[in-house]
Short mmCIF file of N, CA, C and O in Angstrom, two decimals:
data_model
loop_
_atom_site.label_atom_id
_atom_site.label_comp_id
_atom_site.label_asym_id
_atom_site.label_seq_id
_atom_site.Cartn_x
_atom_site.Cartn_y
_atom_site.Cartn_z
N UNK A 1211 113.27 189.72 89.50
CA UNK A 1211 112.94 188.34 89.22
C UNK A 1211 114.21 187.58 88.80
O UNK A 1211 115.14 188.13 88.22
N UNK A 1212 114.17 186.56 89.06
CA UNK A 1212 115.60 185.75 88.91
C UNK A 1212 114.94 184.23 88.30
O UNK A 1212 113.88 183.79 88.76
N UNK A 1213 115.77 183.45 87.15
CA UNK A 1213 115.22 182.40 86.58
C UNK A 1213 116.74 181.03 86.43
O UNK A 1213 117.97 181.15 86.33
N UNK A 1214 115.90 179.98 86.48
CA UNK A 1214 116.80 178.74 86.14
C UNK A 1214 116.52 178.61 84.73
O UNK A 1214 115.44 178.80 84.16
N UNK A 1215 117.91 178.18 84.13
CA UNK A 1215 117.84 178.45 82.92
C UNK A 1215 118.73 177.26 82.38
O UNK A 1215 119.87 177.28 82.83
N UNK A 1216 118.37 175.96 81.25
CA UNK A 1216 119.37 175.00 80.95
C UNK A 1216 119.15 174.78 79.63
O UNK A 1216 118.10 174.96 79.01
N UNK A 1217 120.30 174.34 79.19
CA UNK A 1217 120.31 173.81 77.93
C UNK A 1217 120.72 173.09 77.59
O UNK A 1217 121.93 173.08 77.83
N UNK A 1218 119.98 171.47 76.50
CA UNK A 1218 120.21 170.51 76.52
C UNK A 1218 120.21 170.07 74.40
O UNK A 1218 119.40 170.39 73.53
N UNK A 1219 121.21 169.45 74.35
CA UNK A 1219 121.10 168.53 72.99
C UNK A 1219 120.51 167.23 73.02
O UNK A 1219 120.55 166.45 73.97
N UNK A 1220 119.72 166.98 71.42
CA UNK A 1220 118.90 165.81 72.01
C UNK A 1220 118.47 165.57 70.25
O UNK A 1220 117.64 166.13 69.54
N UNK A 1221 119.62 164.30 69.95
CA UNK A 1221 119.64 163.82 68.64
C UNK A 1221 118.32 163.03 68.18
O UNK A 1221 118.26 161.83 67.95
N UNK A 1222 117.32 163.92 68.12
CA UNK A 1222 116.27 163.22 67.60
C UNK A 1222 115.61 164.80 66.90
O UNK A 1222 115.94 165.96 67.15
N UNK A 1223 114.57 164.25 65.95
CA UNK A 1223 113.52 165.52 65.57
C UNK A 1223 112.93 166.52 66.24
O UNK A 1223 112.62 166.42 67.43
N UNK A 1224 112.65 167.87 65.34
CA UNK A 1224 112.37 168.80 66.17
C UNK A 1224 110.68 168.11 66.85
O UNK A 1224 110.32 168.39 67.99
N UNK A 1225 109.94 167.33 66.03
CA UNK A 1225 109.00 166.80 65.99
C UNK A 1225 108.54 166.25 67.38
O UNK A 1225 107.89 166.77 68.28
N UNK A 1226 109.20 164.82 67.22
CA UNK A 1226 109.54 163.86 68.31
C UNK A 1226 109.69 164.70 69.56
O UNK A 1226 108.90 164.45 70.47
N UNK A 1227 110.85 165.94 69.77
CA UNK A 1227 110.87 165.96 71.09
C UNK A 1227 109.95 166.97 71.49
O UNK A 1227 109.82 167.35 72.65
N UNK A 1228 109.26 167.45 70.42
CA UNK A 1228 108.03 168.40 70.44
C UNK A 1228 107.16 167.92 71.37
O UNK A 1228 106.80 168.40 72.44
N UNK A 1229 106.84 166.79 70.76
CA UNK A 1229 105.46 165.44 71.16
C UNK A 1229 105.86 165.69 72.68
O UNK A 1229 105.07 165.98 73.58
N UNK A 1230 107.31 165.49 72.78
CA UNK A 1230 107.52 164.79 73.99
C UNK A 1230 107.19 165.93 75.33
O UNK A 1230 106.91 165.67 76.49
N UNK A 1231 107.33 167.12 74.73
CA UNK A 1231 107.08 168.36 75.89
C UNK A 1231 105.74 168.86 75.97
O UNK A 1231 105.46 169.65 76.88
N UNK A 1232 104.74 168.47 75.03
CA UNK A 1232 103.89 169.43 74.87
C UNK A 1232 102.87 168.20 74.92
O UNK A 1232 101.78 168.74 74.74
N UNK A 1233 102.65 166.70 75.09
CA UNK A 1233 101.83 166.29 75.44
C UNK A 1233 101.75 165.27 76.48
O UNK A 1233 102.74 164.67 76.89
N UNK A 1234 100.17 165.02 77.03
CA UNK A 1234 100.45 163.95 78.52
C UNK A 1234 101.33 163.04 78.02
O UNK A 1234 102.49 163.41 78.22
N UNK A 1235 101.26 162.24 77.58
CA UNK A 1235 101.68 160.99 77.42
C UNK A 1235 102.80 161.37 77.13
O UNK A 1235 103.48 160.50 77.68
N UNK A 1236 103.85 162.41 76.41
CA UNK A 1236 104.67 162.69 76.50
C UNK A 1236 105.60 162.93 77.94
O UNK A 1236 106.59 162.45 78.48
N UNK A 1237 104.78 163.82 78.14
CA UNK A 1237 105.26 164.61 80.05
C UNK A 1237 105.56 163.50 80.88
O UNK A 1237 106.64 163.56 81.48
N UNK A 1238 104.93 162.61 81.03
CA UNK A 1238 104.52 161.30 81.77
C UNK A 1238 105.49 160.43 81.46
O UNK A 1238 105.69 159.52 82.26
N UNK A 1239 106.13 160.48 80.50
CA UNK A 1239 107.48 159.54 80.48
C UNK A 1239 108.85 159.93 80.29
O UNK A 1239 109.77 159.34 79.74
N UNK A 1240 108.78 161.26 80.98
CA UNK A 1240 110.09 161.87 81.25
C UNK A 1240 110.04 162.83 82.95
O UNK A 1240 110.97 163.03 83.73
N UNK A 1241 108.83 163.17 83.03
CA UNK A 1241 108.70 164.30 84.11
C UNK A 1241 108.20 163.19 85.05
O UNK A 1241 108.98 162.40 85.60
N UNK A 1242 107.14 163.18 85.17
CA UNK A 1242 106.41 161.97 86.47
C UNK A 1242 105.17 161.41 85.98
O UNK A 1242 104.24 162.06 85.52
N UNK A 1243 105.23 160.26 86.10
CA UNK A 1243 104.15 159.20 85.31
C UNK A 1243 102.52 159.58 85.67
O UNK A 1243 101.64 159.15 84.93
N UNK A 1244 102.15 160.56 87.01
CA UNK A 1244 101.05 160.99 87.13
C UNK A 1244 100.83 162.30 86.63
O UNK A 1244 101.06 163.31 87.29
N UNK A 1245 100.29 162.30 85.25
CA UNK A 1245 100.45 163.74 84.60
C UNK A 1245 99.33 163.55 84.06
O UNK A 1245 99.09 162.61 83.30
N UNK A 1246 98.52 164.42 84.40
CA UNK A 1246 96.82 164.52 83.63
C UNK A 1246 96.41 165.61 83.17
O UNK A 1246 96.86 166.49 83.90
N UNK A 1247 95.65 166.17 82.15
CA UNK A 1247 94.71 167.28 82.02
C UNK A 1247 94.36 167.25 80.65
O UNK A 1247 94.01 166.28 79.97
N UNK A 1248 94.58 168.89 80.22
CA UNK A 1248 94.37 168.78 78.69
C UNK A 1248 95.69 169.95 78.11
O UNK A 1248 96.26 170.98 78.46
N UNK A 1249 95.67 168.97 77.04
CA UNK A 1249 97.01 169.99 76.52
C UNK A 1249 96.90 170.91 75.29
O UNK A 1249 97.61 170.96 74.28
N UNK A 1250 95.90 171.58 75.62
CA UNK A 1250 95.85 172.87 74.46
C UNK A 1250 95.53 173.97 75.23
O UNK A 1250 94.79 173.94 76.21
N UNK A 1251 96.11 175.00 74.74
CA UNK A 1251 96.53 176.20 75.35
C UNK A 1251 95.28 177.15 75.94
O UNK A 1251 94.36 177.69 75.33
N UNK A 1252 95.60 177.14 77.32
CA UNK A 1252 94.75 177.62 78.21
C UNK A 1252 94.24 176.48 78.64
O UNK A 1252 93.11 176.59 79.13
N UNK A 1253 94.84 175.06 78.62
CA UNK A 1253 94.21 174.14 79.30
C UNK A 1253 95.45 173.98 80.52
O UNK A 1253 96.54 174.56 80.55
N UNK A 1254 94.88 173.00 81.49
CA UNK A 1254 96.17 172.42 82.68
C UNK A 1254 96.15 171.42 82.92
O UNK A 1254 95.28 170.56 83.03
N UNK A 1255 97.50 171.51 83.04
CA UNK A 1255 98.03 170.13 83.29
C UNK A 1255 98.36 169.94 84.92
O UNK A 1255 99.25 170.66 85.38
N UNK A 1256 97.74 169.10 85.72
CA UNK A 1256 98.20 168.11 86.41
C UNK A 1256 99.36 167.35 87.10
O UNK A 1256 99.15 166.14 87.06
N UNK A 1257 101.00 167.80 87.96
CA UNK A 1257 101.74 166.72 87.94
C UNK A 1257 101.83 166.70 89.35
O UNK A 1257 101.88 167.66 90.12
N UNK A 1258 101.86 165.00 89.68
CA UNK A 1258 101.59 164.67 91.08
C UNK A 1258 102.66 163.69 91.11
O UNK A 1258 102.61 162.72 90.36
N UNK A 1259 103.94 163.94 92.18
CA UNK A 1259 105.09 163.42 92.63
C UNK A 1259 104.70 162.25 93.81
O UNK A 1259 104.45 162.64 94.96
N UNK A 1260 104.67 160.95 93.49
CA UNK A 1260 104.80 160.49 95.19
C UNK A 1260 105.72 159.85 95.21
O UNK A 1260 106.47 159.43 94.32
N UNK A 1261 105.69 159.64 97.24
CA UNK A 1261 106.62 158.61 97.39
C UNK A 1261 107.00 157.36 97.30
O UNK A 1261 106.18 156.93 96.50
N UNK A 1262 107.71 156.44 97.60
CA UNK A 1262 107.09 155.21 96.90
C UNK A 1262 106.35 154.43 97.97
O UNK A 1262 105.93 153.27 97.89
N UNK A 1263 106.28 155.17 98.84
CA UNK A 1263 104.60 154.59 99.71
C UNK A 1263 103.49 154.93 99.62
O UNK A 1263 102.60 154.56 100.37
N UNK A 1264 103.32 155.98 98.29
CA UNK A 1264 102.39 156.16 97.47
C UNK A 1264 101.98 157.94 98.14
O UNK A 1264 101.13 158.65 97.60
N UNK A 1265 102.81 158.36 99.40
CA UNK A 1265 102.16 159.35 99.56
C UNK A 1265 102.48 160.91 98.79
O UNK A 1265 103.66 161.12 98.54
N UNK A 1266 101.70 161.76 98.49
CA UNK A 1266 101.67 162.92 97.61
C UNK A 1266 103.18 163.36 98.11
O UNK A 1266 103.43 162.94 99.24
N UNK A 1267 104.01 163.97 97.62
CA UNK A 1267 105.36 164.77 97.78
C UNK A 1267 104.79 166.03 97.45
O UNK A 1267 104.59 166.87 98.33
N UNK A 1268 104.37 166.34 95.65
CA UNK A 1268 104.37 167.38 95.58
C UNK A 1268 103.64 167.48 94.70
O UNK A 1268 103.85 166.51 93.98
N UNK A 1269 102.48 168.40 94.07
CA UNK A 1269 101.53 168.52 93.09
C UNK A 1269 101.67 169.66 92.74
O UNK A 1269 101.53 170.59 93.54
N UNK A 1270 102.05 169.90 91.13
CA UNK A 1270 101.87 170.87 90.50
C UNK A 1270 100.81 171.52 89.48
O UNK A 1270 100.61 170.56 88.73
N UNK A 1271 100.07 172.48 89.04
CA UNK A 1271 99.35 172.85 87.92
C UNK A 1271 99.68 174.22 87.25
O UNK A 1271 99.64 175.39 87.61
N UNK A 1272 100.08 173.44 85.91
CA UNK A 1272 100.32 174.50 84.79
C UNK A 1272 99.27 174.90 84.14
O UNK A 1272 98.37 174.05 84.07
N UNK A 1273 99.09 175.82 83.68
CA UNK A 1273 98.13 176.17 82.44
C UNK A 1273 99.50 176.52 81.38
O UNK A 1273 100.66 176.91 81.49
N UNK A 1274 98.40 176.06 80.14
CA UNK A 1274 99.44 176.44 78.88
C UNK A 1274 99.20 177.60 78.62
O UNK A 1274 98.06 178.05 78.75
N UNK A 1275 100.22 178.37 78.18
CA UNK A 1275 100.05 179.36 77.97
C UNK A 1275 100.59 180.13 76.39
O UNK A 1275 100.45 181.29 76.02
N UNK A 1276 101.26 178.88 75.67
CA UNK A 1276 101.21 178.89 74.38
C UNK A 1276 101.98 177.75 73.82
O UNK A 1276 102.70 177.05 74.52
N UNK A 1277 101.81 177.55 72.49
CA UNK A 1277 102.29 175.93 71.96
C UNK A 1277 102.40 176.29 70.74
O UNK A 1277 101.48 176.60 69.99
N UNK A 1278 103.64 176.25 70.48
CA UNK A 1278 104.43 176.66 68.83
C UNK A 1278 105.07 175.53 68.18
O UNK A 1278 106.27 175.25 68.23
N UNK A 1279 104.04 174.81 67.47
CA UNK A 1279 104.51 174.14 67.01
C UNK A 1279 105.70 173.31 66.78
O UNK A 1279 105.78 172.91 65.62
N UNK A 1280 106.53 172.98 67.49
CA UNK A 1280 107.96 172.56 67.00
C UNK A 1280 109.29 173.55 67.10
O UNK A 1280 110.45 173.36 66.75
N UNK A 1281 108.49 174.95 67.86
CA UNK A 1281 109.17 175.65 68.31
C UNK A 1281 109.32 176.16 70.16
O UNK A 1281 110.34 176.46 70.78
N UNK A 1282 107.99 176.10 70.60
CA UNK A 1282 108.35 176.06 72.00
C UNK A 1282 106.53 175.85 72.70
O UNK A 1282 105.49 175.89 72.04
N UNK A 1283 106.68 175.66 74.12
CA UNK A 1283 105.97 175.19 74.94
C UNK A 1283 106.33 176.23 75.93
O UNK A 1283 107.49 176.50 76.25
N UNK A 1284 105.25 176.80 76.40
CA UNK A 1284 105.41 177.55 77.50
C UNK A 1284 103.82 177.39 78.60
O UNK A 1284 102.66 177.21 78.22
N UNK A 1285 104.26 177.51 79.76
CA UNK A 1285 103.14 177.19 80.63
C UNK A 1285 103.87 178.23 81.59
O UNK A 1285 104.99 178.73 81.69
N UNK A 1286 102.55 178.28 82.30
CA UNK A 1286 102.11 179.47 83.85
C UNK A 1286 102.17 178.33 85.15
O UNK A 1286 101.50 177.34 84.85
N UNK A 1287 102.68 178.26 86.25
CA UNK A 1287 102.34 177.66 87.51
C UNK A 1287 100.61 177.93 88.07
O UNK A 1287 100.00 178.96 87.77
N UNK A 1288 100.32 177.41 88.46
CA UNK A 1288 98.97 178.41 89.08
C UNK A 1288 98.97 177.62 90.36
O UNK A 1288 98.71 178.31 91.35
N UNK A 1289 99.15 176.52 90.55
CA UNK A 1289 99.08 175.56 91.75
C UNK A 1289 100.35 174.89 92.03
O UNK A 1289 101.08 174.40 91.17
N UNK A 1290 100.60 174.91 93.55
CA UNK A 1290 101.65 173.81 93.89
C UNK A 1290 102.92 175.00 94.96
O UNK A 1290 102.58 175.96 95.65
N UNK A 1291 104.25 174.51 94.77
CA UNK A 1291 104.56 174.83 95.53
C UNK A 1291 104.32 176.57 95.90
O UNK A 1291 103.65 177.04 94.98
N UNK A 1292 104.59 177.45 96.75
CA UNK A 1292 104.76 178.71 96.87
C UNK A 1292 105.22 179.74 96.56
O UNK A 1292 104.80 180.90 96.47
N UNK A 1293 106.75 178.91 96.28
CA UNK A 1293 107.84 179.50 95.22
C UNK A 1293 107.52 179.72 93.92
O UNK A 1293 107.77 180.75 93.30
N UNK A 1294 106.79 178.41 93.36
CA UNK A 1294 106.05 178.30 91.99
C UNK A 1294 105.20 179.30 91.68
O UNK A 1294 105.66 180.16 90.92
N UNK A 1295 104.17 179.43 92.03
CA UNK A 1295 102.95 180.06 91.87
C UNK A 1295 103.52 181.22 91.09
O UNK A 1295 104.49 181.87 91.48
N UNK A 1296 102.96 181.42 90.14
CA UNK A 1296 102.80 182.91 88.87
C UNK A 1296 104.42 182.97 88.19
O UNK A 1296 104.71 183.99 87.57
N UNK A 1297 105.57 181.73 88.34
CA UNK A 1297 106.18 181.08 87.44
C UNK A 1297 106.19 180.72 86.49
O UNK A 1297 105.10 180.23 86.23
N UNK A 1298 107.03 180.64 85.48
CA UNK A 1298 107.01 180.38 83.85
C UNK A 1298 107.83 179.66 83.56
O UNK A 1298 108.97 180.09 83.75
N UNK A 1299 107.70 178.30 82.99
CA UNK A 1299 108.23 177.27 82.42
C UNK A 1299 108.44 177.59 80.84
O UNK A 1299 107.51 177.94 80.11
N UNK A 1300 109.48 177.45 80.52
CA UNK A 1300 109.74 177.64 79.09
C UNK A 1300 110.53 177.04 78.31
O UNK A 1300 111.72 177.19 78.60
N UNK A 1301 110.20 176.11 76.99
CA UNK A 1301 110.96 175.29 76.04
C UNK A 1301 110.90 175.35 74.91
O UNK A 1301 110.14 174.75 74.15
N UNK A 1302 112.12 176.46 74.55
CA UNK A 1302 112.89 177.08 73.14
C UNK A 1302 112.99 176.13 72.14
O UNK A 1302 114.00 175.61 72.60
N UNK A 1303 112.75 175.43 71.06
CA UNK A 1303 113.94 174.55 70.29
C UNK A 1303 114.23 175.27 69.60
O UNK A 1303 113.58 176.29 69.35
N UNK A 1304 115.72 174.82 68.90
CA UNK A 1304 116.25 175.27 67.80
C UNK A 1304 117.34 173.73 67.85
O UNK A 1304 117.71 172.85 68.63
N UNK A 1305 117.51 174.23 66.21
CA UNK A 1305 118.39 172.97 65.28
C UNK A 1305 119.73 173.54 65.43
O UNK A 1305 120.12 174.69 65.24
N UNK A 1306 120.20 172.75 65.72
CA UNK A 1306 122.15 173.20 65.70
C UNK A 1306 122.82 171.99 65.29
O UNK A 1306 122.35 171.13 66.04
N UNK A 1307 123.69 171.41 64.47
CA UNK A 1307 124.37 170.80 64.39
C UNK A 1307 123.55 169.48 64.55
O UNK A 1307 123.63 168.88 65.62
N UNK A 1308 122.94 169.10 63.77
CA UNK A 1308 122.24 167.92 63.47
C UNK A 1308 121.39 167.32 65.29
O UNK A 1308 121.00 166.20 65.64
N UNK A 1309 121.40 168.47 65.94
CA UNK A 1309 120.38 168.19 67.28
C UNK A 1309 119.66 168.77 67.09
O UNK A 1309 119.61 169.40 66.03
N UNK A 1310 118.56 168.86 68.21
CA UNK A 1310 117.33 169.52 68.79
C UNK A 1310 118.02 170.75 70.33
O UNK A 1310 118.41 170.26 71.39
N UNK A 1311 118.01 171.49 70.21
CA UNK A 1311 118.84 172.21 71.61
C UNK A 1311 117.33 172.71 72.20
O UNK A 1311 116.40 173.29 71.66
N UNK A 1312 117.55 172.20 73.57
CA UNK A 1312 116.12 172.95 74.45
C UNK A 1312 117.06 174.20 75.20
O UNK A 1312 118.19 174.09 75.66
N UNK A 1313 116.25 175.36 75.16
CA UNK A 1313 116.76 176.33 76.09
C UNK A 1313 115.44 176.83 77.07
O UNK A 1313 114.73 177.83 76.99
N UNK A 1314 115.41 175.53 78.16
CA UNK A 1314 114.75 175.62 79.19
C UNK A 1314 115.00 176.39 79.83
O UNK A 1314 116.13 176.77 80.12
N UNK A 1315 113.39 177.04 80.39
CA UNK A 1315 113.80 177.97 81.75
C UNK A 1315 112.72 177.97 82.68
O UNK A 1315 111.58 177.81 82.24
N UNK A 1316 112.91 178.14 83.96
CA UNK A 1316 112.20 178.07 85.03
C UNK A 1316 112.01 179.69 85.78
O UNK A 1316 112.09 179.88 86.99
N UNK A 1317 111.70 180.90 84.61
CA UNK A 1317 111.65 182.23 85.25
C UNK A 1317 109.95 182.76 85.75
O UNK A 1317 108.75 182.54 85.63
N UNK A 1318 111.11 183.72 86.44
CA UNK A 1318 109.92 184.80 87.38
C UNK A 1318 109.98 184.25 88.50
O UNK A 1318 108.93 183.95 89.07
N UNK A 1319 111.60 183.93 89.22
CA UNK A 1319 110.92 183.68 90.75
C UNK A 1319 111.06 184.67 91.53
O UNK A 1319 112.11 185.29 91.33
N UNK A 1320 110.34 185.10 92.41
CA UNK A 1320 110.61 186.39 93.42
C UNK A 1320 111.77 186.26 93.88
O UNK A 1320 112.29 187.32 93.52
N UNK A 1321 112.51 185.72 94.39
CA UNK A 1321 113.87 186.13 94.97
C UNK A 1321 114.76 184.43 94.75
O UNK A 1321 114.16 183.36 94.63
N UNK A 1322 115.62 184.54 94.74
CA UNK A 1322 116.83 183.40 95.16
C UNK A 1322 116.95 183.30 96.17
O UNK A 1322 117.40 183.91 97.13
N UNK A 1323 116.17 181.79 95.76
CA UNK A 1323 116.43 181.27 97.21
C UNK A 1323 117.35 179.77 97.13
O UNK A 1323 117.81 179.25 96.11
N UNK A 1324 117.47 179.17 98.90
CA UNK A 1324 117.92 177.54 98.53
C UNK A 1324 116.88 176.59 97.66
O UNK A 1324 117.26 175.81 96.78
N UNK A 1325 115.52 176.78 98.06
CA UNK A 1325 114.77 176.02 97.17
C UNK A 1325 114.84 175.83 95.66
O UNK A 1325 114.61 174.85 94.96
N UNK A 1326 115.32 177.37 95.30
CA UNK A 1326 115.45 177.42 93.57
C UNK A 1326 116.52 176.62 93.49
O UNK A 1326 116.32 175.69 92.71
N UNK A 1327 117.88 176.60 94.12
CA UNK A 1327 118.72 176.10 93.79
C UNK A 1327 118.59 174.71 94.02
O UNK A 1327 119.53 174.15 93.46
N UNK A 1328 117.90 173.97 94.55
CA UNK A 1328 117.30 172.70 94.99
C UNK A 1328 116.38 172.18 93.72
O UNK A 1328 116.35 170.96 93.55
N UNK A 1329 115.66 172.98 92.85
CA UNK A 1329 114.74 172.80 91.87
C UNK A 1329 115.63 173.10 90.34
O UNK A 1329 115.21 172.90 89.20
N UNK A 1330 116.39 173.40 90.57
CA UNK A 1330 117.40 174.02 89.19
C UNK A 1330 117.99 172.46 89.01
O UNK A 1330 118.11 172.05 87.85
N UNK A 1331 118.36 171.60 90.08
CA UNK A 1331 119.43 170.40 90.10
C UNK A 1331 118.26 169.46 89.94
O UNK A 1331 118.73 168.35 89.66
N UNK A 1332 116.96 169.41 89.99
CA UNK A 1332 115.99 168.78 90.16
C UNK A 1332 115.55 168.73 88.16
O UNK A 1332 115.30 167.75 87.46
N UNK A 1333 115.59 169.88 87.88
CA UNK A 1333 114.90 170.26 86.48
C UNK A 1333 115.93 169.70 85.75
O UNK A 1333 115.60 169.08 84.74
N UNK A 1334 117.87 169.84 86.22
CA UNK A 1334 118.93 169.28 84.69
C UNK A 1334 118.63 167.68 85.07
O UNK A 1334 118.93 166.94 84.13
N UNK A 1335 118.18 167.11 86.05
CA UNK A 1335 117.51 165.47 86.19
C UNK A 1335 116.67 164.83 85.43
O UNK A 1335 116.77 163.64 85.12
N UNK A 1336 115.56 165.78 85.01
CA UNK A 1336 114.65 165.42 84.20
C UNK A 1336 114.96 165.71 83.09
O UNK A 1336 114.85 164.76 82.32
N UNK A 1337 115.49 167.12 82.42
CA UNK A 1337 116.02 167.34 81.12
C UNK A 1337 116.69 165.72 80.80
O UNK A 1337 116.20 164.97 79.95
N UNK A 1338 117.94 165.34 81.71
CA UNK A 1338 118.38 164.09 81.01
C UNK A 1338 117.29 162.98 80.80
O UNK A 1338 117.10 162.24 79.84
N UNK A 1339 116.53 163.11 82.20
CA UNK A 1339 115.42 161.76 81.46
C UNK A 1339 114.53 162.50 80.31
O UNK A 1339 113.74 161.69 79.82
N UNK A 1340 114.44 163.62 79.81
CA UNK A 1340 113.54 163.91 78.70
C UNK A 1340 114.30 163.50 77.58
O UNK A 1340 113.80 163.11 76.53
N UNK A 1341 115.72 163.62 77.84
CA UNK A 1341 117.00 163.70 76.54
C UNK A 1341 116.87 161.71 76.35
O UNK A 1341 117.01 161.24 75.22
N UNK A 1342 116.62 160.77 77.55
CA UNK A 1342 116.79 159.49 77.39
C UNK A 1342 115.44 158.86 76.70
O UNK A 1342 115.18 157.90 75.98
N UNK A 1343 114.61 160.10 77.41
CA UNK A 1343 113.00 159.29 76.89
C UNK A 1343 112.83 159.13 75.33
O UNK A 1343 112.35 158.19 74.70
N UNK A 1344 113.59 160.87 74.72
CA UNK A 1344 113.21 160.98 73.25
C UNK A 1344 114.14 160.38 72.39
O UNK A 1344 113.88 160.44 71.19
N UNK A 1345 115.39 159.68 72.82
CA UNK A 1345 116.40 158.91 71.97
C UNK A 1345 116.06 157.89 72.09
O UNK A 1345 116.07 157.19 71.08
N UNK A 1346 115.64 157.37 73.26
CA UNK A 1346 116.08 155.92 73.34
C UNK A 1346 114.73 155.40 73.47
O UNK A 1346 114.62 154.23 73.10
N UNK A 1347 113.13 156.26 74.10
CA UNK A 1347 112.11 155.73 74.27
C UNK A 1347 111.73 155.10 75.86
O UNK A 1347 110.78 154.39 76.20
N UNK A 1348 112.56 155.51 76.45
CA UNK A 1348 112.23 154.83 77.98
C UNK A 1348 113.58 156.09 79.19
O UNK A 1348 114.78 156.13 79.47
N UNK A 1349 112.12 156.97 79.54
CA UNK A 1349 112.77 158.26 80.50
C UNK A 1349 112.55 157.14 81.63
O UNK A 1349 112.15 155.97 81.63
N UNK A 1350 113.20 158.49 83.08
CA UNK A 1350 112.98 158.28 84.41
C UNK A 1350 112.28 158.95 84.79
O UNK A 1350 112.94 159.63 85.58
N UNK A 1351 111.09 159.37 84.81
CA UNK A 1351 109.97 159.63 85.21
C UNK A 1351 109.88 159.95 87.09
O UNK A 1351 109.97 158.93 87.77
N UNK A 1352 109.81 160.52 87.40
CA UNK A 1352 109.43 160.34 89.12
C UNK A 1352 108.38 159.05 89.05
O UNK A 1352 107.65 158.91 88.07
N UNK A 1353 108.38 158.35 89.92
CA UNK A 1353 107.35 157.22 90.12
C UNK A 1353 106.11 158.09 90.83
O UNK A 1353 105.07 157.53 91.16
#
């Protein structure tokens, strides 16, 4: 198994950027503005990419698969791309030096491929809009 793996600083509370990973309304203003479900563990979440002619790109579904308070967020793929499926999303915090450090990861993919490496450059995109959403209050979201 082979995993994408990033890490990001992000001068706000462990709190705040808690909110920001672990609920819709959070997800939705850093990841992609169509983000639905329920967010307690063993529930799923919902994320639907379009284009801006409104047609589907790409739909994903996580189940949670645990929620630590102010310490990490982890979810299962169960739906969406192929590569995805039985994938693990994962978001570490820890305090360092008056930040929040995420040590994101995107493991368990069956092999390396171009797609991972296509989704690794895709995931440090959104980390920055998660890093813009929770400082400043206004991410880039996929439309």
């Amino acid at each position: 198994m082979v995993n994408i793996i990033h890490r990001i600083g992000i001068k706000a509370s462990a709190a705040k950027v808690y909110k920001a990973i672990s609920t819709i309304d959070g997800l939705a203003n850093w990841w992609t503005e169509e983000t639905t479900g329920d967010e307690k563990v063993e529930g799923k979440i919902e994320f639907t990419f379009r284009a801006e002619t409104g047609d589907v790109k790409g739909k994903m579904v996580m189940e949670i698969t645990e929620l630590n308070n102010e310490r990490n967020v982890r979810w299962r793929c169960i739906d969406g791309p192929e590569e995805w499926i039985d994938t693990d999303i994962t978001f570490d915090l820890s305090e360092q030096d008056g930040q929040i450090i995420i040590i994101f990861g995107h493991r368990n993919w069956k092999e390396e491929i171009e797609f991972m490496a296509h989704c690794s450059t895709k995931w440090a995109v959104f980390l920055l809009s998660l890093r813009e959403y929770v400082e400043t209050g206004k991410g880039k979201p996929s439309p």
